[in-house]
mmCIF file of C-alpha atoms in Angstrom:
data_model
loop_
_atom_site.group_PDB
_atom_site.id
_atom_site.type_symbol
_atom_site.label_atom_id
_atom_site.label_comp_id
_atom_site.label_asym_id
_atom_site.label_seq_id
_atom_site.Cartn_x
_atom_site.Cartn_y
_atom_site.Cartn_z
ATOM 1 C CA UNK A 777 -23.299 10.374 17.531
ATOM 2 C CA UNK A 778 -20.637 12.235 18.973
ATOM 3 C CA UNK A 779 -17.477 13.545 17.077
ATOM 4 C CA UNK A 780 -13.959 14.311 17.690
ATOM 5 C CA UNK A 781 -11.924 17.088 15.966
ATOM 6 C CA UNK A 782 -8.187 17.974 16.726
ATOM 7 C CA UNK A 783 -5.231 19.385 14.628
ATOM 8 C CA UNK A 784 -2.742 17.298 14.753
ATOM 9 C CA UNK A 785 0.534 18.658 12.596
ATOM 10 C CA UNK A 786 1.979 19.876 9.767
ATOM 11 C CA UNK A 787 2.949 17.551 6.800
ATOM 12 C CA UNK A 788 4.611 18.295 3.348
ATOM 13 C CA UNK A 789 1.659 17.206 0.265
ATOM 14 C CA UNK A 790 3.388 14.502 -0.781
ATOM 15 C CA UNK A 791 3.495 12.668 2.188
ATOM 16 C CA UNK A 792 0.423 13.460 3.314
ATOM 17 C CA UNK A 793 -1.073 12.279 0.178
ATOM 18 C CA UNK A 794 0.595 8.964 0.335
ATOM 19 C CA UNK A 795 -0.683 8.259 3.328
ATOM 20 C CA UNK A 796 -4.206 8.820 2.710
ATOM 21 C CA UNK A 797 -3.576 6.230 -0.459
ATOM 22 C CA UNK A 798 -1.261 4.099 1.405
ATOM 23 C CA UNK A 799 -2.476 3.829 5.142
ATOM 24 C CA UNK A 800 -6.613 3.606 4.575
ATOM 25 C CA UNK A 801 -6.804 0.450 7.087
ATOM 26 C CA UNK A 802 -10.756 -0.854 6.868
ATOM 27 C CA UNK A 803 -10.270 -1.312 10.884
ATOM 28 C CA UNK A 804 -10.025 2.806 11.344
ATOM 29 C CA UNK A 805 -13.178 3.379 10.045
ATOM 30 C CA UNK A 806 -14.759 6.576 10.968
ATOM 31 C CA UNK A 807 -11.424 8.052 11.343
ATOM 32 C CA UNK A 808 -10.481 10.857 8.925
ATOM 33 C CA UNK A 809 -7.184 12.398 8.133
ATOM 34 C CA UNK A 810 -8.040 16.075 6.330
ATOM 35 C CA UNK A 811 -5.275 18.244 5.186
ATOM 36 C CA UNK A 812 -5.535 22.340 4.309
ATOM 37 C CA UNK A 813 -3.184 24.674 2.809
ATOM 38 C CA UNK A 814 -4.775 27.486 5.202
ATOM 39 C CA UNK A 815 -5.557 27.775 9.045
ATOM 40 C CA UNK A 816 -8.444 28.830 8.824
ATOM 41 C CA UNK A 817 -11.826 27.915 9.909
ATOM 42 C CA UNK A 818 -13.382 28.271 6.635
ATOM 43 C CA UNK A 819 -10.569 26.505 5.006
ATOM 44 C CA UNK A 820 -11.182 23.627 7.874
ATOM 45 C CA UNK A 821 -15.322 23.633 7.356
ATOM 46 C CA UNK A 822 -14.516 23.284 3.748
ATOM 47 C CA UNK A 823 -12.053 20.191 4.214
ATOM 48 C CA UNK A 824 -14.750 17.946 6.423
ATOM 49 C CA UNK A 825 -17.393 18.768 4.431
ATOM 50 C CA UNK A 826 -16.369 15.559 2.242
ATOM 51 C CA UNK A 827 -16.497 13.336 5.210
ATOM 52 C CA UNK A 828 -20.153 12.766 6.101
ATOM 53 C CA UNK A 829 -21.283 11.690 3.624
ATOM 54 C CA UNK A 830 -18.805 8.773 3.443
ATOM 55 C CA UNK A 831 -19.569 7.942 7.019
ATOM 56 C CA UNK A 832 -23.305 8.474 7.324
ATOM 57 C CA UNK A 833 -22.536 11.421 9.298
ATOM 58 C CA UNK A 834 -24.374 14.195 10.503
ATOM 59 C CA UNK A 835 -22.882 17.273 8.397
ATOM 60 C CA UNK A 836 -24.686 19.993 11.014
ATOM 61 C CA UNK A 837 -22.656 18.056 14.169
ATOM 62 C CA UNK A 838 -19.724 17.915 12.533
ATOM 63 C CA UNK A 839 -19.517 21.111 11.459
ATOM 64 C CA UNK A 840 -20.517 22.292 14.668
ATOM 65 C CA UNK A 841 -17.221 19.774 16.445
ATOM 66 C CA UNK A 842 -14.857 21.966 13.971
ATOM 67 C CA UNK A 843 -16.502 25.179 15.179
ATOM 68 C CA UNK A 844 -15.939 24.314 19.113
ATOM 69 C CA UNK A 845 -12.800 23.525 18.480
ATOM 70 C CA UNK A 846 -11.794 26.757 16.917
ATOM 71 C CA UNK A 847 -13.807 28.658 19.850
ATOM 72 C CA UNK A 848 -12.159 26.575 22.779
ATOM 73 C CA UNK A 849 -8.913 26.440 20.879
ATOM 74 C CA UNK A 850 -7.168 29.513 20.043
ATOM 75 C CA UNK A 851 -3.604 28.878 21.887
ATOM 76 C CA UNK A 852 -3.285 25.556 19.764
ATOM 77 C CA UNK A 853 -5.046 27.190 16.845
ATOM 78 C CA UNK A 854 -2.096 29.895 16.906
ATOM 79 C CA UNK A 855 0.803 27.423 17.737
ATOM 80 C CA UNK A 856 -0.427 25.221 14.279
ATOM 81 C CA UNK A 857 -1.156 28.408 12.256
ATOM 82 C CA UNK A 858 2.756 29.832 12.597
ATOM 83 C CA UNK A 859 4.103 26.254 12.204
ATOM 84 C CA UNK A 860 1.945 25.925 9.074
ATOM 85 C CA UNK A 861 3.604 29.442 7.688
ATOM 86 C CA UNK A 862 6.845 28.170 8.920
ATOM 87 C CA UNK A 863 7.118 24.780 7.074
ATOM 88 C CA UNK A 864 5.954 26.720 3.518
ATOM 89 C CA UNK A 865 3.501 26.597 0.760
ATOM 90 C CA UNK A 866 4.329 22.784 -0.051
ATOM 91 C CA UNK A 867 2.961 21.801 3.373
ATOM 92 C CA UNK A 868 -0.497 20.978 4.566
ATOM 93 C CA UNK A 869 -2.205 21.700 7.943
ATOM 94 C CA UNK A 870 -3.396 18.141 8.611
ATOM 95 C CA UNK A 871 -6.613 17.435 11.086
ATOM 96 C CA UNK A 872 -8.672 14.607 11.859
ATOM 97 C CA UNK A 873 -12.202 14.186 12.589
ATOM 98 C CA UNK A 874 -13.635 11.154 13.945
ATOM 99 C CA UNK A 875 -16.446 8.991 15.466
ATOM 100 C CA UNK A 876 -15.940 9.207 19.139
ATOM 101 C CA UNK A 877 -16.275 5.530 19.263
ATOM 102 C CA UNK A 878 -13.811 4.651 16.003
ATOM 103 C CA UNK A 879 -11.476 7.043 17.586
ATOM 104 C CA UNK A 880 -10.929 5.077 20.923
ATOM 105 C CA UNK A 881 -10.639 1.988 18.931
ATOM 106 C CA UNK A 882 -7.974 3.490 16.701
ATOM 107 C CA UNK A 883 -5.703 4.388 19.852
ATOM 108 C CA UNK A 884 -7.018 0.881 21.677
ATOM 109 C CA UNK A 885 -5.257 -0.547 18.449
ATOM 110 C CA UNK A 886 -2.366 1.284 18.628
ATOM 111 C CA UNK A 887 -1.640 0.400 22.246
ATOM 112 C CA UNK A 888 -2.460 -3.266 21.044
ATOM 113 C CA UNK A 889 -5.198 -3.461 23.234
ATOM 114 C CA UNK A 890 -7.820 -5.756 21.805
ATOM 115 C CA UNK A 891 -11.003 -5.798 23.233
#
């Protein structure tokens, strides 16, 4: 299986929180939403470790996703890393890891594409 890793903003707790609770849809599974008070990779290892095991995933290749992206990512990695300082200690660097093939149904979905 083949996994997907990206940063994809900054969020305050509280609504990042409520969203997990709120907008869990069973259709999306396979598609996390992790959040970190620190850019860091260790801090962003430590966040998907969770995941896995909820998914039936394999822990080594999904570590290994998070670790590529860091390698082949450090212009992004910066840009999120000074927005994260920038928003304040009540925020959360939020991420999401994903199934490859639950991702492109997620955005199929979103484009209302329903194949």
């Amino acid at each position: 299986m083949k996994y997907s890793f990206d940063i994809v903003g900054v969020s305050p707790v509280l609504q990042f929180f409520n969203h997990q609770q709120i907008c869990q849809k069973p259709q999306h599974q396979g598609v996390e939403y992790i959040g970190t008070h620190k850019c860091t990779l260790d801090a962003l290892i430590e966040s998907v470790e969770p995941v896995p095991p909820k998914w039936n995933w394999d822990l080594d290749q999904v570590v290994d996703t998070v670790i590529q992206f860091w390698l082949n990512n450090s212009d992004s990695i910066g840009y999120w890393k000074s927005r994260l300082t920038d928003a304040g200690s009540d925020n959360l660097l939020v991420a999401r890891i994903a199934d490859i093939k639950a991702l492109q149904s997620e955005f199929e979905s979103l484009l209302g594409k329903n194949w």
